[in-house]
Amino acid sequence: MQARSSEGRKDLRYPSAPEPLAVAVYDNHAHLEITDGIEPLSLGEQLDRAQAVGIAGVVQASGDIESSRWAVDAAASDRRVLAAVAIHPNDAPAYAAEGRLGEAIAVIDELAAHPRTRAIGETGLDYFRTDEPRRPAQHESFEAHIALAKKHGIAMQIHDRDAHDDVLETLRRVGAPERTVFHCFSGDEAMARIAADAGYHLSFAGNVTFKNAQSLRDALKVTPLDRILVETDAPFLTPVPLRGRPNAPYLVPITVRFMAAELGMDVDELCAQLAANTLAVYGAFD
């Protein structure tokens, strides 16, 4: 496939690698098919850089048919990758308008059967980019993806933007998959308590380090340790002090160390917990 490019960055140089983690962790959610930086990195280069700083593997997330196929191919070609496949909530209305949403979901169903596909994602609701007349397609797609995660017995990664109440209501009404992850958790402390009580995992990205993200830090502190995951959402949400630079899995150590400081934990202890949580959700990488 032809990779997409991110835009609007001030400094397109990839940052220097941080100090390696002593205990390996995993990037729970990245988009490595999206090229970025002055010198874009290949899949192998991304994974090698990540491995060199203690990132043992990456869950490659998807948003349309093309990126879902890319994810499965990447996971099949390198044991450091697992695939998550889905139609993104912001893409669902376009498929629906073309009369192709059912066809697209059927493709995701087929890709979900691959042994290296370990999640349906990212799916959910996004009221920030989708106006009310187009939201029924998002709801239809979300519920269909929930059904696929249950059918295949794999995890589900949720994209939730400005739609907290409706996402939680949908999960309660139709029943969440056994392993449900709020990718790039964007709620507050109260929502974190609700999600954790329901047995969901909360995945924190580089934006937990942002100055204006106190609500995310409050949410992190009330989330049970066995429900916390870490991710990059690369190439987006690069952590402070590198905000605005291209993001990549090899920068996970910055976010992990920040999270450990917020939680008052030893970094190695947090890493061991994050790794165990990731493997519990997605299974072994090798």
Short mmCIF file of C-alpha atoms in Angstrom, two decimals:
data_model
loop_
_atom_site.label_atom_id
_atom_site.label_comp_id
_atom_site.label_asym_id
_atom_site.label_seq_id
_atom_site.Cartn_x
_atom_site.Cartn_y
_atom_site.Cartn_z
CA MET A 1 0.00 0.00 0.00
CA GLN A 2 1.04 3.62 -0.37
CA ALA A 3 1.63 4.94 3.12
CA ARG A 4 -0.03 8.10 4.32
CA SER A 5 1.93 11.01 5.75
CA SER A 6 1.23 13.09 8.84
CA GLU A 7 1.30 16.86 8.51
CA GLY A 8 1.80 20.05 10.44
CA ARG A 9 4.96 19.23 12.35
CA LYS A 10 7.55 21.91 13.19
CA ASP A 11 10.57 19.62 13.49
CA LEU A 12 10.50 16.55 11.28
CA ARG A 13 13.69 14.99 12.61
CA TYR A 14 13.31 11.79 14.59
CA PRO A 15 14.55 12.39 18.16
CA SER A 16 17.54 10.65 19.67
CA ALA A 17 16.80 7.37 21.43
CA PRO A 18 16.08 7.57 25.16
CA GLU A 19 17.85 5.50 27.78
CA PRO A 20 16.80 1.85 27.33
CA LEU A 21 14.41 0.22 29.76
CA ALA A 22 15.90 -2.59 31.82
CA VAL A 23 12.63 -4.56 31.72
CA ALA A 24 11.03 -4.86 28.30
CA VAL A 25 7.52 -3.56 27.57
CA TYR A 26 5.27 -3.40 24.50
CA ASP A 27 3.75 -0.55 22.48
CA ASN A 28 0.06 -1.38 22.73
CA HIS A 29 -1.04 0.78 19.76
CA ALA A 30 0.85 2.31 16.82
CA HIS A 31 0.31 3.15 13.15
CA LEU A 32 3.60 2.24 11.55
CA GLU A 33 2.15 2.35 8.05
CA ILE A 34 1.95 6.14 8.32
CA THR A 35 5.26 7.59 7.19
CA ASP A 36 6.69 10.53 9.05
CA GLY A 37 9.85 12.49 9.56
CA ILE A 38 12.43 13.83 7.12
CA GLU A 39 13.75 10.29 6.67
CA PRO A 40 10.80 7.91 7.15
CA LEU A 41 11.64 4.62 8.84
CA SER A 42 10.80 1.22 7.40
CA LEU A 43 8.95 -1.33 9.49
CA GLY A 44 12.19 -3.14 10.27
CA GLU A 45 13.95 0.08 11.25
CA GLN A 46 11.07 1.03 13.55
CA LEU A 47 11.15 -2.35 15.27
CA ASP A 48 14.94 -2.46 15.54
CA ARG A 49 15.04 0.99 17.14
CA ALA A 50 12.28 -0.04 19.54
CA GLN A 51 13.96 -3.31 20.48
CA ALA A 52 17.23 -1.50 21.20
CA VAL A 53 15.56 0.51 24.01
CA GLY A 54 13.55 -2.31 25.54
CA ILE A 55 10.35 -2.34 23.47
CA ALA A 56 9.81 -6.02 22.70
CA GLY A 57 6.87 -5.67 20.34
CA VAL A 58 4.19 -3.45 18.82
CA VAL A 59 0.47 -3.88 18.27
CA GLN A 60 -0.14 -2.42 14.81
CA ALA A 61 -3.58 -0.78 14.76
CA SER A 62 -5.76 -0.12 11.72
CA GLY A 63 -8.52 2.17 10.47
CA ASP A 64 -9.63 0.95 7.06
CA ILE A 65 -9.39 -2.06 4.76
CA GLU A 66 -6.02 -1.06 3.36
CA SER A 67 -4.32 -0.45 6.71
CA SER A 68 -5.89 -3.61 8.16
CA ARG A 69 -4.33 -5.69 5.40
CA TRP A 70 -1.02 -3.89 5.99
CA ALA A 71 -1.20 -4.75 9.68
CA VAL A 72 -1.76 -8.45 9.04
CA ASP A 73 1.07 -8.54 6.50
CA ALA A 74 3.39 -6.79 8.97
CA ALA A 75 2.49 -9.20 11.76
CA ALA A 76 3.00 -12.17 9.47
CA SER A 77 6.43 -10.90 8.39
CA ASP A 78 7.89 -10.01 11.81
CA ARG A 79 7.26 -11.74 15.14
CA ARG A 80 7.64 -8.42 16.97
CA VAL A 81 4.28 -7.28 15.54
CA LEU A 82 0.70 -8.28 16.29
CA ALA A 83 -2.19 -6.96 14.21
CA ALA A 84 -5.36 -5.12 15.16
CA VAL A 85 -7.87 -4.73 12.31
CA ALA A 86 -10.91 -2.47 11.99
CA ILE A 87 -12.79 0.28 10.23
CA HIS A 88 -12.12 3.50 12.14
CA PRO A 89 -15.28 5.28 13.38
CA ASN A 90 -14.44 8.29 11.24
CA ASP A 91 -14.18 6.08 8.15
CA ALA A 92 -17.40 4.15 8.79
CA PRO A 93 -19.75 6.92 7.52
CA ALA A 94 -17.84 7.11 4.22
CA TYR A 95 -18.11 3.35 3.69
CA ALA A 96 -21.80 3.56 4.59
CA ALA A 97 -22.43 6.42 2.16
CA GLU A 98 -20.98 4.24 -0.61
CA GLY A 99 -23.11 1.30 0.49
CA ARG A 100 -19.94 -0.64 1.38
CA LEU A 101 -19.95 -0.75 5.19
CA GLY A 102 -21.18 -4.34 5.31
CA GLU A 103 -18.61 -5.36 2.72
CA ALA A 104 -15.84 -3.61 4.65
CA ILE A 105 -16.81 -5.31 7.90
CA ALA A 106 -16.80 -8.66 6.08
CA VAL A 107 -13.20 -8.02 5.07
CA ILE A 108 -12.32 -7.23 8.69
CA ASP A 109 -14.02 -10.48 9.70
CA GLU A 110 -11.80 -12.39 7.30
CA LEU A 111 -8.62 -10.62 8.46
CA ALA A 112 -9.56 -11.18 12.11
CA ALA A 113 -9.25 -14.92 11.56
CA HIS A 114 -5.52 -14.66 10.91
CA PRO A 115 -3.52 -16.12 13.83
CA ARG A 116 -1.39 -12.98 14.10
CA THR A 117 -4.50 -10.77 14.44
CA ARG A 118 -5.08 -10.34 18.16
CA ALA A 119 -7.47 -7.41 18.31
CA ILE A 120 -10.30 -5.61 16.59
CA GLY A 121 -9.24 -2.01 16.51
CA GLU A 122 -9.49 0.74 16.40
CA THR A 123 -13.26 0.98 16.56
CA GLY A 124 -15.66 3.05 18.62
CA LEU A 125 -17.27 6.48 18.42
CA ASP A 126 -15.88 9.91 17.52
CA TYR A 127 -18.21 12.88 17.90
CA PHE A 128 -15.38 15.39 17.38
CA ARG A 129 -14.93 14.70 13.66
CA THR A 130 -18.32 13.21 12.80
CA ASP A 131 -21.49 15.31 12.89
CA GLU A 132 -24.79 13.96 14.18
CA PRO A 133 -26.38 12.96 10.84
CA ARG A 134 -23.47 10.58 10.13
CA ARG A 135 -23.24 9.04 13.59
CA PRO A 136 -25.68 6.16 13.02
CA ALA A 137 -23.08 4.57 10.72
CA GLN A 138 -20.52 4.81 13.52
CA HIS A 139 -22.88 3.07 15.92
CA GLU A 140 -23.63 0.34 13.40
CA SER A 141 -19.95 -0.19 12.74
CA PHE A 142 -19.04 -0.16 16.44
CA GLU A 143 -21.60 -2.81 17.32
CA ALA A 144 -20.52 -4.95 14.37
CA HIS A 145 -16.90 -4.74 15.51
CA ILE A 146 -17.85 -5.72 19.05
CA ALA A 147 -19.52 -8.79 17.59
CA LEU A 148 -16.37 -9.63 15.61
CA ALA A 149 -14.14 -9.43 18.68
CA LYS A 150 -16.47 -11.84 20.47
CA LYS A 151 -16.72 -14.14 17.46
CA HIS A 152 -12.96 -14.48 17.11
CA GLY A 153 -12.22 -14.42 20.83
CA ILE A 154 -9.76 -11.54 20.55
CA ALA A 155 -9.35 -8.16 22.22
CA MET A 156 -10.93 -4.89 21.11
CA GLN A 157 -9.29 -1.46 21.00
CA ILE A 158 -11.70 1.45 21.41
CA HIS A 159 -11.32 4.90 19.87
CA ASP A 160 -13.41 7.27 22.01
CA ARG A 161 -13.39 10.98 21.29
CA ASP A 162 -16.03 13.24 22.83
CA ALA A 163 -18.35 10.24 23.09
CA HIS A 164 -17.64 8.78 26.53
CA ASP A 165 -21.23 8.26 27.65
CA ASP A 166 -22.38 6.63 24.42
CA VAL A 167 -19.34 4.34 24.25
CA LEU A 168 -19.93 3.12 27.79
CA GLU A 169 -23.67 2.75 27.17
CA THR A 170 -23.06 0.69 24.04
CA LEU A 171 -20.67 -1.62 25.88
CA ARG A 172 -23.20 -2.11 28.67
CA ARG A 173 -26.10 -2.69 26.29
CA VAL A 174 -24.53 -5.14 23.85
CA GLY A 175 -21.91 -6.58 26.18
CA ALA A 176 -18.20 -5.85 25.87
CA PRO A 177 -15.66 -8.38 24.64
CA GLU A 178 -13.79 -10.13 27.43
CA ARG A 179 -10.68 -8.02 26.76
CA THR A 180 -11.61 -4.41 26.02
CA VAL A 181 -9.02 -1.63 25.79
CA PHE A 182 -9.64 2.11 25.76
CA HIS A 183 -6.88 3.12 23.35
CA CYS A 184 -5.34 6.51 24.16
CA PHE A 185 -7.65 6.89 27.13
CA SER A 186 -9.17 10.37 27.06
CA GLY A 187 -11.59 10.34 29.98
CA ASP A 188 -11.27 11.68 33.49
CA GLU A 189 -10.87 10.09 36.92
CA ALA A 190 -14.57 9.25 37.20
CA MET A 191 -14.62 7.51 33.83
CA ALA A 192 -11.44 5.63 34.66
CA ARG A 193 -13.12 4.22 37.77
CA ILE A 194 -16.18 3.18 35.75
CA ALA A 195 -14.07 1.53 33.05
CA ALA A 196 -11.83 -0.28 35.52
CA ASP A 197 -14.81 -1.50 37.55
CA ALA A 198 -16.23 -2.95 34.33
CA GLY A 199 -12.98 -4.84 33.75
CA TYR A 200 -11.67 -2.74 30.86
CA HIS A 201 -8.03 -1.84 30.26
CA LEU A 202 -6.92 1.77 29.93
CA SER A 203 -4.05 2.54 27.57
CA PHE A 204 -2.09 5.75 28.15
CA ALA A 205 -0.19 7.55 25.39
CA GLY A 206 2.28 10.41 25.26
CA ASN A 207 -0.43 12.98 25.89
CA VAL A 208 -0.45 11.96 29.56
CA THR A 209 2.76 14.04 29.75
CA PHE A 210 1.16 17.19 28.31
CA LYS A 211 0.88 20.19 30.64
CA ASN A 212 -2.89 20.51 30.12
CA ALA A 213 -3.60 16.80 30.71
CA GLN A 214 -4.03 16.71 34.49
CA SER A 215 -7.31 14.81 34.03
CA LEU A 216 -5.38 11.98 32.36
CA ARG A 217 -2.85 11.88 35.17
CA ASP A 218 -5.69 11.74 37.69
CA ALA A 219 -7.23 8.88 35.70
CA LEU A 220 -3.91 7.03 35.64
CA LYS A 221 -3.59 7.22 39.42
CA VAL A 222 -6.97 5.58 40.08
CA THR A 223 -6.59 2.81 37.48
CA PRO A 224 -5.68 -0.57 38.98
CA LEU A 225 -2.16 -1.55 38.02
CA ASP A 226 -3.33 -4.71 36.27
CA ARG A 227 -5.53 -2.61 33.96
CA ILE A 228 -2.89 -0.15 32.70
CA LEU A 229 -1.29 -0.31 29.24
CA VAL A 230 1.09 2.04 27.43
CA GLU A 231 1.15 3.09 23.78
CA THR A 232 2.50 5.68 21.38
CA ASP A 233 -0.31 6.08 18.84
CA ALA A 234 2.73 6.77 16.64
CA PRO A 235 3.40 8.88 14.72
CA PHE A 236 1.13 11.09 16.85
CA LEU A 237 1.10 12.27 20.49
CA THR A 238 4.85 12.46 21.00
CA PRO A 239 5.56 12.89 24.73
CA VAL A 240 7.02 15.97 26.37
CA PRO A 241 9.74 17.25 25.96
CA LEU A 242 9.63 16.09 22.32
CA ARG A 243 6.07 17.17 21.55
CA GLY A 244 5.72 18.09 17.89
CA ARG A 245 8.50 15.76 16.73
CA PRO A 246 7.72 12.47 14.95
CA ASN A 247 6.67 9.75 17.38
CA ALA A 248 7.72 6.10 17.22
CA PRO A 249 7.68 3.00 19.45
CA TYR A 250 11.30 3.61 20.52
CA LEU A 251 10.07 6.66 22.49
CA VAL A 252 7.83 4.56 24.79
CA PRO A 253 10.47 4.70 27.59
CA ILE A 254 9.81 8.43 28.01
CA THR A 255 6.12 7.86 28.70
CA VAL A 256 6.78 4.84 30.90
CA ARG A 257 9.20 6.74 33.10
CA PHE A 258 6.75 9.63 33.39
CA MET A 259 3.97 7.23 34.37
CA ALA A 260 6.18 5.58 36.98
CA ALA A 261 6.97 8.98 38.52
CA GLU A 262 3.28 9.90 38.64
CA LEU A 263 2.45 6.57 40.29
CA GLY A 264 5.39 6.73 42.68
CA MET A 265 6.61 3.38 41.38
CA ASP A 266 9.94 1.85 40.51
CA VAL A 267 10.32 1.93 36.73
CA ASP A 268 11.28 -1.74 36.48
CA GLU A 269 8.27 -2.73 38.58
CA LEU A 270 5.91 -0.76 36.35
CA CYS A 271 7.52 -2.22 33.22
CA ALA A 272 7.01 -5.76 34.47
CA GLN A 273 3.35 -5.00 35.16
CA LEU A 274 2.81 -3.34 31.77
CA ALA A 275 4.38 -6.29 29.97
CA ALA A 276 2.24 -8.78 31.87
CA ASN A 277 -0.89 -6.75 31.13
CA THR A 278 -0.10 -6.59 27.40
CA LEU A 279 0.46 -10.33 27.15
CA ALA A 280 -2.74 -10.99 29.09
CA VAL A 281 -4.71 -8.92 26.59
CA TYR A 282 -3.11 -9.98 23.30
CA GLY A 283 -1.24 -13.21 23.96
CA ALA A 284 2.38 -14.00 23.18
CA PHE A 285 4.17 -12.26 20.32
CA ASP A 286 6.42 -15.20 19.44
#
